[in-house]
Amino acid sequence: MDNIAGSKPALTWAVHISAVLLVALWVFPTLGLLVSSFRTSDQIASSGWWRALSTQESQMPAIRLSGTETQKDGVFVIEGNLFEGSSATVARWGINSRDPEAYAAGETGALQSGEALTVTETGSYTLSSTQSMADLRMPRVFVTASQPPQFTLQNYDTVLFKPAVGQSVGKAFLNTLTVSIPATIIPILIAAFAAYALAWMEFPGRALLVAAVVGLLVVPLQLALIPLLQFHNAIGIGKGYYGVWLAHTGFGLPLAIYLLRNYMAGLPRDIIENAKVDGATDFQIFTRIILPLSFPALASFAIFQFLWTWNDLLVAMVFLGTTQDEMVLTGTLLNLMGSRGGDWEILSASAFISIAVPLVVFFAMQKYLVRGLLAGSVK
Amino acid sequence: MHPALQAIQTIVIGVGGCIGYFYFSNLLLDKVLFPARGPQAGRNISRANMIRPWLFLLPAMIALGLYLAYPVFATFKLSLFDKSGETFVGFGNYAQMMTEAKFWESMRSNALWLLFVPAASTAFGLLAAQLTDRIWWGNIAKSLIFMPMAISFVGASVIWKLIYDVRPEGAEQIGILNALYLALGGDAPQQWLTMPFWNNFFLMAVLIWIQTGFAMVILSAALRGVPEDTIEAAILDGANPFQIFFKIKVPQIMGTIVVVWTTITIVVLKVFDIVRAMTNGQWGTQVLANYMYDKLFTSLDWGVGSASAMVIMLLVTPILVWNVYNARKEMR
C-alpha cells in the first residue's frame, strides 16, 4: 500500500501532517496536566501551562519586607532582596495594591509614613528613613517581574507526604493497590477452568452456557449494586475489601471466560488428543498443557482487569464505602475536584499519581492489551 | 488487621482455595466416586467424564449467577416496591420517574451521547488507523493515541477540566480552550461546563478522547486484513486513494465497524464517572447512570433508583440479544 502514497509526495506529506496533528491533539491534554503538576500554584494561576518554558512576566503576590535596621550617616536603612535566592527580573513595582505598577525598576517611591523605598531590577531593595523603623509595621511591595522557567517537585511532596485534612493521596494509593491486586488474580483461575470446560469438554448445554456468558458480558453492573449490598450484609461481610474483591471477581468473570475460551478453542486439537491417547486426565491436560500455552490470553485479561479495577470508581464507592480511610484514588480525586477545584497544583499532582501506575502497565504490556482487545471483539 | 495483610491473605486463600478445590474434587471423582478400576471401570470413566465439566464450571457459574444474573431479577423486584423495599407499588416507581424533569433530562443527554460518542470515536479511530498504517512512525503514533485507554475516567475528567478552566475576564486564561477562544477573537471567556446544551458535548469529548484509541486498534487490525488483491485491482482500474478507502476498504470492514460501534455504545449507556466528576449532572448534563446513583445513595430511594437501573438494562438488551445471536451463529 506504500506505493500508493509514495507515488504522490503531496499526499504523503498530507498523511504525515494529519497524523502529527491527530497525535498532538491526543497527547496535549495529558501533557498539560503533567506540566502543571511540576509548577508552583502561582505559576499555574498566572500563566497557561503551554508557556511554562518561556520567561514569564507576571504580577507576583505581595511581598512583605523584612530585615534588620542599620544606621548610616544618621539615616536608618533596611536592605535585602525580594526574591531571596530565586532569580527574577523586576519590571514594575508599587506599594499600593490599587496601583501595583506605579514605579519602574530602579526608581524610588515614597511611603505614606515618610520612608523612601528603592527597588532595583534584581529585586534588591533599600528602605530608608530619618527615624527608626523598629516599631513600624513593614510595608508590602507589589512586583511585576519576569521569571525564568521553573519546575518543582513540591506538589508531589505536598500531596504524598504532607496532606492537608481530607486528602490523603498516599493512603488512597495503598487502598487502590489493595483493591486491585486480589481482584485481578482471583478471577483468573476460576475463569481458566471454566473456559477449558467450555472449549474442550463435551457435555450437554455447552452452547447455551457460552451464549449466557456472551449475554452477561454486557449486563450493566449498575443493576447489581443494591442486591449485592443486601447480599453482603446478609452473609456478614458488609462493606469492605471482601465485598469489593468479590464484586470485581464477579463482574470480571464474563470477559475472562470469553477471552480465555476463545483463545483455548484455537489451540491445536492434536496436542490435546495426543495427550488423551497417552492417558492424561483432563486435569493434567489443563494444568500441564493448556494453562502454559494460554499465557498470552491470561496476560491480556490480567491487564484488562488490573486497569479496570485500578480505574474503577463506582464499585469502590458502593462496596468499600466513602469515608476518608476507605477511599481509593479515583474517589479521592473526585473529592478533591469538589473541595479543591481551583487548586490545580494539588489536583494535577494527585491525578498524575493516580494515572502513573496504569500508564506504566499500559506501555510495558501494550502488546498483550492489543492482543486481548482483538480477541475480545473481532471475530 | 492491616488491609495489605488482608489482601495477601485473600490472594493466598483465594488462589490456594481454587487450586485445592479443583485438585481435590477431581481426585474425589476419579479415586473415590468412580474409580477407573474394578469390574465397572469403563462405565465409571465415562460417568466421571460426564460430571467433570460441571466440576470445572461450578465456581464460575456460582459467581456469575450470584453477581450478574440474580441482580437483574432482584433489581426488577426492587423496582416494584417503594423507597425502603417493603410495600409493593407495582409500576408506581416507573410512573413517578416519568413525571420527573431530571429523568427526561437524563434520557435526552443519554440520547445525545448515544448519537455522537460512538460515531465520533469510530470515525476518529478509522482516521487514525488509516493514517498511522501508512507511516514509518505509525506504531509510536498508535500507542500515543491509544494511551488514554489506560487513564481512569476520573483522571481524564481532571485533565479535561484544566482544558475547560475559566478565569475572570481580563485575567490570564489558564484553560487552553478559553485562551484559544480569546486569541481567535472571542469577546469574553466562556463557562464551557455550564453552557446549556453545549456542555454535554464538552463532556462527550472526554469519552471520545478515551475511546478513539480502542476503535483505532481494532479497525487498524481489520484494515490490515483487507485482501491486497482487491486494492490492487482498484488501483489498476484507476481509483484514487479516497475511493480506495471509502469504496474498497470500508465496505470490507463493515462488520468490524459495527462491533466497535456497539462496544462503545455499551460504554456510553453506562457512563457515570465523567459526569459525576465534571458537573455532577448539573446544568442539564444529567445521565441515567448518575441519576440512578443519586436516587440510590443520595435520596435513598431504592424503588425509583432500581427502576432507572432497569431502564439502562432495557436499553442494553437489544445489543445483548444481538451479541448472543451472533455467538450462537458462530458456534454452529
XYZ file of C-alpha atoms in Angstrom:
711
model
C 0.000 0.000 0.000
C 3.008 2.228 0.444
C 3.354 2.606 -3.273
C 0.014 4.379 -3.495
C 1.028 7.120 -1.147
C 4.650 7.006 -2.253
C 3.755 7.827 -5.825
C 2.293 11.148 -4.722
C 4.635 13.140 -2.473
C 1.941 15.699 -1.717
C -0.325 13.014 -0.337
C 2.491 11.522 1.755
C 3.057 14.910 3.312
C -0.634 15.363 3.949
C -0.709 11.997 5.715
C 2.297 12.855 7.880
C 0.962 16.261 8.827
C -2.529 14.978 9.633
C -1.013 12.202 11.739
C 1.121 14.717 13.651
C -1.931 16.899 14.271
C -4.009 13.978 15.458
C -1.313 12.714 17.801
C -0.744 16.229 19.163
C -4.466 16.609 19.816
C -4.483 13.348 21.750
C -1.312 13.975 23.750
C -1.845 17.643 24.581
C -4.469 17.223 27.314
C -2.340 14.801 29.340
C 0.790 16.828 28.727
C -0.955 19.907 30.090
C -1.691 18.198 33.357
C 1.801 16.719 33.588
C 3.478 20.088 33.062
C 1.113 21.775 35.502
C 1.927 19.250 38.208
C 5.544 20.468 38.195
C 4.700 24.168 38.539
C 4.011 26.184 41.651
C 0.487 27.343 42.338
C 1.445 30.932 41.487
C 2.838 29.903 38.138
C -0.225 27.798 37.341
C -2.565 30.627 38.250
C -0.687 33.322 36.374
C 0.008 31.691 33.020
C -1.095 28.782 30.872
C 0.984 25.599 31.100
C 1.942 25.895 27.437
C 4.020 28.919 28.398
C 5.884 27.058 31.139
C 9.103 27.004 29.136
C 9.214 30.680 28.320
C 10.248 33.534 30.560
C 7.119 34.978 32.040
C 6.216 38.390 33.187
C 3.606 38.246 35.870
C 2.441 40.051 38.910
C 3.708 38.231 41.970
C 1.838 38.011 45.259
C 2.565 40.867 47.646
C 5.867 40.520 49.475
C 6.231 41.956 52.969
C 9.633 43.484 53.565
C 11.744 42.287 56.433
C 15.269 42.783 57.652
C 17.308 44.381 60.368
C 17.815 48.066 60.552
C 21.253 49.627 60.228
C 22.202 53.226 60.747
C 24.278 55.082 58.168
C 25.064 58.791 58.371
C 22.054 59.466 60.575
C 19.709 57.613 58.204
C 18.073 54.353 59.185
C 18.319 51.787 56.400
C 16.893 48.288 55.810
C 18.320 46.362 52.877
C 17.528 42.991 51.368
C 16.316 41.106 48.318
C 12.691 40.435 47.434
C 13.368 37.092 45.789
C 15.899 35.560 48.165
C 17.737 33.065 46.049
C 15.385 32.625 43.120
C 16.100 34.733 40.111
C 13.621 37.116 38.583
C 13.772 40.473 36.877
C 11.648 43.318 38.191
C 9.793 45.289 35.548
C 7.391 47.436 37.558
C 6.657 47.680 41.234
C 4.373 49.538 43.608
C 3.425 49.998 47.234
C -0.300 50.372 46.872
C -2.492 47.422 45.897
C -4.570 49.810 43.792
C -1.553 50.833 41.778
C 0.821 47.867 41.811
C 2.811 49.096 38.797
C 3.482 52.659 39.982
C 7.271 52.635 39.622
C 9.811 51.247 37.193
C 12.777 49.208 38.423
C 15.431 51.450 39.953
C 13.028 54.265 40.811
C 12.451 55.457 44.327
C 8.980 55.715 45.813
C 7.729 57.407 48.925
C 5.623 55.636 51.509
C 2.757 57.343 53.267
C 4.605 57.249 56.577
C 7.547 59.086 55.067
C 10.075 56.366 54.282
C 11.693 56.078 50.873
C 11.875 52.758 49.054
C 14.035 51.822 46.081
C 13.683 48.517 44.242
C 16.236 47.588 41.587
C 15.904 45.239 38.648
C 17.452 42.327 40.537
C 14.958 42.660 43.355
C 17.251 44.177 45.975
C 15.579 46.930 47.897
C 16.609 49.785 50.160
C 14.190 51.227 52.652
C 15.450 54.364 54.286
C 14.033 56.745 56.833
C 15.159 59.579 59.066
C 13.547 57.927 62.073
C 13.984 54.436 63.425
C 11.597 51.937 61.840
C 11.862 49.394 64.637
C 8.240 49.852 65.712
C 6.874 50.245 62.236
C 4.773 47.626 60.506
C 6.853 46.736 57.475
C 5.306 47.767 54.137
C 4.198 45.337 51.431
C 5.598 45.539 47.924
C 3.791 44.554 44.749
C 6.085 43.387 41.996
C 5.597 42.630 38.354
C 8.579 40.524 37.446
C 9.704 38.201 34.691
C 10.841 34.830 35.895
C 12.799 32.156 34.061
C 11.086 28.769 33.619
C 10.991 26.935 36.885
C 9.854 23.450 37.814
C 9.366 21.938 41.208
C 8.637 18.585 42.849
C 6.974 20.420 45.712
C 3.423 19.466 44.670
C 4.148 15.748 44.750
C 5.850 16.141 48.089
C 2.846 18.004 49.495
C 0.284 15.586 48.128
C 2.090 12.409 49.172
C 3.768 13.285 52.444
C 2.156 16.422 53.861
C -1.506 16.074 53.013
C -3.991 18.525 54.464
C -7.011 17.053 56.215
C -9.227 15.082 53.890
C -6.855 14.467 51.024
C -4.566 11.553 51.849
C -3.433 10.503 48.409
C -0.713 8.224 49.767
C -3.232 6.241 51.788
C -5.599 6.127 48.820
C -2.778 4.757 46.668
C -2.298 1.846 49.071
C -6.049 1.262 49.212
C -6.239 1.133 45.437
C -3.395 -1.360 45.315
C -5.114 -3.437 47.985
C -8.316 -3.484 45.969
C -6.864 -4.209 42.566
C -4.258 -6.937 43.123
C -6.513 -9.640 44.594
C -9.352 -8.550 42.311
C -7.044 -9.208 39.344
C -5.593 -12.535 40.436
C -8.602 -14.378 41.814
C -10.887 -14.372 38.763
C -8.131 -15.739 36.506
C -8.049 -19.279 37.891
C -11.811 -19.587 38.228
C -12.243 -18.378 34.666
C -9.469 -20.559 33.255
C -11.058 -23.807 34.466
C -14.480 -22.755 33.208
C -13.023 -21.672 29.872
C -11.307 -25.041 29.403
C -14.563 -26.868 30.088
C -16.392 -24.653 27.596
C -13.694 -25.025 24.946
C -12.634 -28.675 25.107
C -15.091 -30.786 27.073
C -18.208 -32.303 25.573
C -21.356 -32.002 27.625
C -24.999 -31.123 27.050
C -25.813 -27.422 27.367
C -22.353 -26.203 26.444
C -23.531 -23.921 23.639
C -26.182 -22.486 25.927
C -23.601 -21.640 28.582
C -21.326 -19.919 26.074
C -24.289 -17.846 24.923
C -25.083 -16.982 28.537
C -21.523 -15.756 29.106
C -21.748 -13.594 25.985
C -25.024 -12.177 27.271
C -23.644 -11.442 30.728
C -20.725 -9.556 29.132
C -22.949 -6.535 28.609
C -25.179 -6.636 31.701
C -24.666 -3.227 33.356
C -23.162 -3.623 36.799
C -25.421 -0.766 37.917
C -28.127 -3.362 38.404
C -26.016 -5.300 40.843
C -25.404 -2.569 43.401
C -28.335 -2.801 45.802
C -28.991 -6.556 45.534
C -25.315 -7.283 46.219
C -25.097 -4.838 49.095
C -28.065 -6.632 50.623
C -26.396 -9.977 49.951
C -23.097 -8.864 51.513
C -24.940 -7.617 54.572
C -26.837 -10.882 54.805
C -23.687 -13.025 54.783
C -21.991 -10.668 57.237
C -19.166 -9.098 55.243
C -20.983 -5.783 54.812
C -18.946 -3.012 53.244
C -15.205 -3.588 52.985
C -12.435 -5.152 50.985
C -14.017 -8.615 50.850
C -17.075 -7.121 49.229
C -15.054 -5.208 46.624
C -12.906 -8.217 45.775
C -15.942 -10.445 45.349
C -17.769 -7.846 43.278
C -14.810 -7.250 40.961
C -14.348 -11.004 40.608
C -17.974 -11.476 39.625
C -18.031 -8.536 37.218
C -14.737 -9.544 35.592
C -15.598 -13.199 35.020
C -17.651 -12.944 31.805
C -14.833 -11.188 29.951
C -12.263 -13.562 31.432
C -14.179 -16.678 30.430
C -14.975 -15.264 26.999
C -11.382 -14.252 26.213
C -9.845 -17.455 27.548
C -12.404 -19.734 25.910
C -11.833 -18.127 22.512
C -8.101 -18.489 22.915
C -8.183 -22.063 24.184
C -10.601 -23.140 21.454
C -7.988 -22.016 18.939
C -5.235 -24.248 20.347
C -4.327 -27.197 18.098
C -6.568 -30.219 18.605
C -3.674 -32.667 18.004
C -1.851 -31.758 21.195
C -4.886 -32.378 23.345
C -5.882 -35.603 21.599
C -2.351 -36.979 21.750
C -2.231 -36.274 25.458
C -5.550 -38.069 25.913
C -4.304 -41.076 23.978
C -1.248 -41.151 26.229
C -3.589 -41.435 29.201
C -3.551 -37.885 30.588
C -6.631 -36.835 32.528
C -8.467 -33.594 31.809
C -6.996 -32.100 34.952
C -3.455 -32.935 33.803
C -4.104 -31.680 30.280
C -5.385 -28.442 31.723
C -2.574 -27.759 34.158
C 0.335 -29.119 32.094
C -0.636 -28.147 28.548
C -3.485 -25.648 28.303
C -2.517 -23.287 31.087
C 1.101 -22.702 29.930
C 0.009 -22.363 26.294
C -2.664 -19.831 27.218
C -0.214 -17.443 28.843
C -0.802 -14.631 26.298
C -4.549 -14.720 26.877
C -4.092 -14.860 30.648
C -1.785 -11.838 30.467
C -4.288 -9.948 28.315
C -7.073 -10.498 30.757
C -4.875 -9.695 33.751
C -4.026 -6.311 32.237
C -7.652 -5.540 31.443
C -8.801 -6.473 34.878
C -5.986 -4.575 36.563
C -6.668 -1.385 34.601
C -10.379 -1.759 35.181
C -10.128 -2.321 38.939
C -7.495 0.393 39.378
C -9.546 2.938 37.449
C -12.931 1.954 38.821
C -14.921 4.487 40.797
C -18.445 3.103 41.148
C -17.711 -0.344 42.611
C -15.296 1.104 45.167
C -17.709 3.864 46.157
C -20.561 1.436 46.698
C -18.870 -1.621 48.155
C -15.942 -0.096 50.037
C -17.603 2.970 51.471
C -16.894 6.673 51.202
C -15.167 7.595 54.447
C -11.687 9.052 54.349
C -9.746 5.909 55.216
C -11.565 3.687 52.746
C -11.170 5.922 49.740
C -9.419 4.722 46.588
C -7.522 7.088 44.279
C -10.431 7.782 41.944
C -12.675 8.602 44.901
C -10.074 10.864 46.476
C -9.621 12.633 43.176
C -13.372 13.122 42.872
C -13.479 14.663 46.352
C -10.549 16.928 45.570
C -12.301 18.172 42.443
C -15.187 19.176 44.644
C -13.331 20.670 47.580
C -10.114 21.947 45.979
C -11.434 22.528 42.463
C -9.283 25.592 41.822
C -6.047 24.292 43.342
C -4.525 22.887 40.242
C -1.179 22.152 41.870
C -2.877 19.699 44.267
C -5.249 18.302 41.664
C -2.701 17.806 38.920
C -0.163 16.081 41.149
C -2.838 13.830 42.683
C -4.238 12.984 39.269
C -0.803 12.095 37.989
C -0.115 9.823 40.914
C -3.377 8.040 40.180
C -2.696 7.553 36.459
C 1.019 6.775 36.729
C 0.637 3.071 37.535
C -1.868 2.300 34.748
C 0.306 4.221 32.295
C 3.392 2.176 33.216
C 1.415 -1.064 32.923
C -0.009 0.149 29.636
C 3.302 0.998 27.998
C 5.047 -2.103 29.347
C 2.337 -4.579 28.364
C 0.732 -2.894 25.372
C 1.293 -5.937 23.177
C -0.904 -8.122 25.366
C -3.529 -5.425 25.744
C -3.900 -5.063 21.984
C -4.000 -8.837 21.557
C -6.709 -9.105 24.189
C -8.792 -6.361 22.600
C -8.594 -8.048 19.227
C -9.530 -11.442 20.646
C -12.340 -9.879 22.647
C -14.157 -8.078 19.909
C -13.144 -9.063 16.395
C -14.221 -12.370 15.036
C -5.769 -6.482 60.510
C -3.932 -4.205 58.118
C -5.667 -4.150 54.715
C -2.441 -5.063 52.900
C -2.056 -8.212 55.012
C -5.722 -8.909 54.448
C -5.077 -8.608 50.706
C -2.151 -11.028 50.758
C -4.125 -13.457 52.878
C -7.042 -13.207 50.446
C -4.786 -13.889 47.480
C -3.300 -16.949 49.184
C -6.661 -18.268 50.344
C -8.360 -17.414 47.063
C -5.739 -18.929 44.780
C -4.981 -21.821 47.147
C -8.683 -22.449 47.596
C -9.253 -22.561 43.841
C -6.363 -24.934 43.199
C -7.376 -27.047 46.191
C -10.989 -27.204 45.082
C -10.158 -28.227 41.529
C -7.486 -30.723 42.562
C -9.387 -32.456 45.337
C -12.740 -32.500 43.603
C -11.107 -34.229 40.623
C -9.308 -36.613 42.950
C -12.563 -37.406 44.706
C -14.286 -38.032 41.400
C -11.565 -40.299 39.981
C -10.468 -42.241 43.043
C -13.488 -42.450 45.324
C -16.771 -41.947 43.459
C -15.998 -43.511 40.104
C -12.608 -45.279 40.308
C -11.244 -46.375 36.945
C -10.693 -49.962 38.084
C -12.657 -53.000 39.105
C -15.413 -54.630 37.061
C -17.130 -51.367 36.133
C -14.014 -49.395 35.168
C -15.303 -48.453 31.715
C -18.658 -47.251 32.939
C -17.003 -45.355 35.774
C -14.667 -43.483 33.437
C -17.499 -42.309 31.245
C -19.566 -41.305 34.266
C -16.653 -39.348 35.715
C -16.237 -37.610 32.379
C -19.894 -36.613 32.401
C -19.551 -34.961 35.777
C -16.125 -33.364 35.359
C -17.167 -30.410 33.179
C -19.554 -29.310 35.908
C -16.764 -29.503 38.486
C -14.700 -27.183 36.286
C -17.618 -24.829 35.765
C -19.136 -24.743 39.229
C -17.222 -21.813 40.850
C -17.643 -19.637 37.760
C -21.343 -20.472 37.484
C -21.960 -19.638 41.129
C -20.121 -16.312 40.820
C -21.811 -15.350 37.557
C -25.220 -16.379 38.783
C -24.924 -14.554 42.054
C -23.143 -11.403 40.895
C -24.696 -10.803 37.489
C -27.761 -12.918 36.749
C -29.527 -12.796 40.115
C -29.193 -8.971 40.487
C -31.135 -8.433 37.255
C -34.166 -10.120 38.790
C -33.597 -8.705 42.261
C -33.376 -5.172 40.850
C -36.553 -5.708 38.862
C -38.270 -6.841 42.035
C -36.936 -3.825 43.978
C -38.225 -1.519 41.268
C -41.752 -2.720 42.008
C -41.504 -1.846 45.697
C -41.455 1.500 47.486
C -38.459 3.534 48.753
C -37.464 1.132 51.518
C -38.324 -2.022 49.583
C -41.215 -3.094 51.816
C -44.530 -2.180 50.201
C -45.472 -3.401 46.742
C -46.332 -0.488 44.465
C -46.470 -2.155 41.060
C -45.192 0.164 38.364
C -45.647 3.213 40.608
C -41.917 3.947 40.644
C -41.805 3.961 36.852
C -44.812 6.299 36.754
C -43.190 8.616 39.287
C -39.933 8.586 37.337
C -41.779 9.591 34.165
C -43.024 12.737 35.872
C -39.552 13.871 36.912
C -37.870 16.502 34.760
C -34.425 15.202 35.745
C -35.263 11.778 34.338
C -36.207 13.202 30.955
C -33.112 15.375 31.038
C -31.072 12.184 31.591
C -32.823 10.464 28.710
C -32.131 13.429 26.452
C -28.434 13.618 27.391
C -28.064 9.858 27.057
C -29.638 10.063 23.607
C -27.142 12.783 22.635
C -24.252 10.701 23.970
C -25.528 7.635 22.089
C -25.784 9.605 18.903
C -22.409 11.305 18.970
C -19.859 9.390 21.047
C -19.852 6.062 19.176
C -19.977 7.879 15.833
C -17.155 10.295 16.642
C -14.955 7.664 18.302
C -15.355 5.270 15.398
C -14.718 8.000 12.833
C -11.617 9.290 14.605
C -10.470 5.719 15.179
C -10.851 4.909 11.499
C -8.992 8.066 10.529
C -6.189 7.350 12.998
C -5.931 3.727 11.835
C -5.733 4.690 8.180
C -3.186 7.476 8.777
C -0.896 5.530 11.098
C -0.873 2.387 8.955
C 0.963 4.228 6.208
C 3.818 5.944 8.034
C 7.089 4.725 9.475
C 6.414 6.116 12.937
C 2.912 4.681 12.931
C 3.450 2.434 15.937
C 4.553 5.330 18.137
C 1.605 7.397 16.953
C -0.739 4.486 17.661
C 0.485 3.973 21.159
C 0.136 7.687 21.954
C -3.447 7.825 20.671
C -4.188 4.565 22.470
C -2.751 5.834 25.770
C -5.923 7.494 27.177
C -7.427 3.979 27.398
C -5.221 3.433 30.457
C -6.397 6.603 32.194
C -9.341 6.426 34.555
C -12.489 8.347 33.694
C -11.950 10.473 36.792
C -8.310 11.151 35.870
C -9.431 12.085 32.366
C -12.024 14.412 33.864
C -9.310 16.248 35.791
C -7.250 16.503 32.612
C -10.140 17.963 30.650
C -11.304 20.241 33.425
C -7.977 22.016 33.127
C -8.682 22.492 29.434
C -12.112 23.980 30.182
C -10.852 26.100 33.065
C -12.112 29.659 33.092
C -10.663 32.775 34.760
C -12.432 36.106 35.126
C -12.391 38.433 32.163
C -9.112 40.329 31.898
C -7.100 37.756 33.832
C -4.693 35.442 32.065
C -6.601 32.327 30.959
C -5.021 29.035 32.055
C -7.535 26.779 30.294
C -6.321 26.270 26.753
C -9.815 26.357 25.269
C -10.525 29.839 26.612
C -7.021 31.010 25.710
C -7.586 29.834 22.135
C -11.081 31.293 22.056
C -9.793 34.720 23.114
C -6.782 34.528 20.805
C -9.096 33.790 17.878
C -11.136 36.892 18.597
C -13.656 35.723 21.213
C -15.048 38.590 23.256
C -15.102 37.151 26.786
C -14.000 33.900 28.452
C -16.723 31.255 28.350
C -18.014 28.974 31.103
C -17.854 25.866 28.941
C -19.244 23.448 31.519
C -22.318 25.462 32.422
C -23.248 26.434 28.884
C -26.712 24.948 28.345
C -26.934 22.118 25.804
C -23.389 22.526 24.507
C -21.827 21.482 27.819
C -22.985 17.938 27.017
C -20.621 17.972 24.081
C -17.733 19.156 26.215
C -18.302 16.141 28.465
C -18.584 13.824 25.471
C -15.198 14.999 24.239
C -13.639 13.246 27.229
C -15.129 9.871 26.355
C -14.385 10.285 22.659
C -10.780 11.056 23.576
C -10.615 7.816 25.587
C -12.463 5.520 23.174
C -10.797 6.570 19.934
C -7.708 4.525 20.748
C -9.814 1.420 21.231
C -11.570 1.952 17.905
C -8.243 2.633 16.185
C -6.561 -0.555 17.422
C -9.378 -2.798 16.277
C -10.063 -1.055 12.991
C -6.371 -0.960 12.171
C -6.193 -4.749 12.524
C -9.259 -5.062 10.311
C -7.791 -2.728 7.677
C -4.647 -4.810 7.531
C -6.820 -7.859 6.950
C -8.345 -6.397 3.773
C -7.106 -8.602 0.878
C -4.318 -6.941 -1.137
C -5.705 -8.055 -4.491
C -8.939 -6.096 -4.087
C -6.871 -2.954 -3.558
C -4.516 -3.725 -6.418
C -7.465 -4.282 -8.719
C -8.876 -0.904 -7.712
C -5.535 0.813 -8.404
C -5.363 -0.788 -11.817
C -8.858 0.497 -12.506
C -7.623 3.991 -11.681
C -9.213 4.545 -8.286
C -7.768 7.400 -6.236
C -6.728 6.881 -2.572
C -10.008 8.272 -1.269
C -12.049 5.970 -3.472
C -9.888 3.039 -2.363
C -10.525 3.903 1.254
C -14.252 4.582 1.124
C -15.331 2.220 -1.634
C -12.945 -0.726 -1.244
C -11.666 -0.849 2.322
C -14.533 0.487 4.434
C -17.208 -1.817 2.958
C -14.961 -4.819 3.634
C -14.531 -3.974 7.313
C -18.174 -3.008 7.908
C -18.632 -5.963 10.277
C -15.791 -4.747 12.484
C -17.102 -1.183 12.429
C -20.430 -2.451 13.751
C -18.665 -4.365 16.538
C -16.673 -1.273 17.562
C -19.787 0.879 17.406
C -21.839 -1.430 19.628
C -18.989 -1.892 22.125
C -18.668 1.876 22.558
C -22.458 2.169 22.736
C -22.458 -0.085 25.800
C -19.766 2.043 27.449
C -21.840 5.155 26.711
C -25.004 3.703 28.229
C -23.155 3.120 31.481
C -21.260 6.430 31.537
C -21.094 7.660 35.104
C -17.659 8.763 36.306
C -17.166 11.564 33.781
C -20.476 13.255 34.506
C -20.101 12.704 38.245
C -16.649 14.293 38.271
C -17.172 17.205 35.895
C -20.676 18.540 36.545
C -22.405 16.003 38.802
C -25.390 16.210 36.499
C -25.951 19.913 36.972
C -26.641 22.413 34.192
C -28.579 19.950 32.067
C -25.941 17.233 31.837
C -27.546 14.505 33.956
C -27.247 10.977 32.552
C -29.080 7.803 33.534
C -26.281 6.138 35.486
C -25.663 9.235 37.597
C -29.411 9.812 38.040
C -29.614 6.253 39.325
C -26.687 6.739 41.711
C -28.265 9.913 43.117
C -31.580 8.136 43.619
C -29.987 5.097 45.290
C -27.401 6.705 47.517
C -28.387 10.367 47.938
C -32.193 10.238 48.040
C -32.026 6.642 49.347
C -34.965 5.821 47.109
C -34.346 2.202 46.117
C -37.601 1.945 44.206
C -37.025 4.715 41.672
C -33.265 4.004 41.654
C -33.897 0.393 40.689
C -36.467 1.470 38.132
C -33.883 3.685 36.424
C -31.356 0.830 36.541
C -33.938 -1.289 34.732
C -34.172 1.429 32.068
C -30.418 1.087 31.475
C -30.847 -2.697 31.293
C -33.683 -2.261 28.817
C -31.510 -0.060 26.596
C -28.677 -2.616 26.680
C -30.961 -5.556 25.899
C -31.073 -5.204 22.087
C -27.271 -5.328 21.989
C -27.271 -8.265 24.385
C -29.670 -10.194 22.152
C -27.708 -9.306 19.033
C -24.414 -10.478 20.604
C -25.914 -13.746 21.807
C -27.459 -14.327 18.383
C -24.086 -13.817 16.699
C -22.264 -16.001 19.191
C -24.732 -18.845 18.584
C -24.314 -18.467 14.851
C -20.560 -18.823 15.237
C -20.790 -21.876 17.463
C -22.506 -23.837 14.698
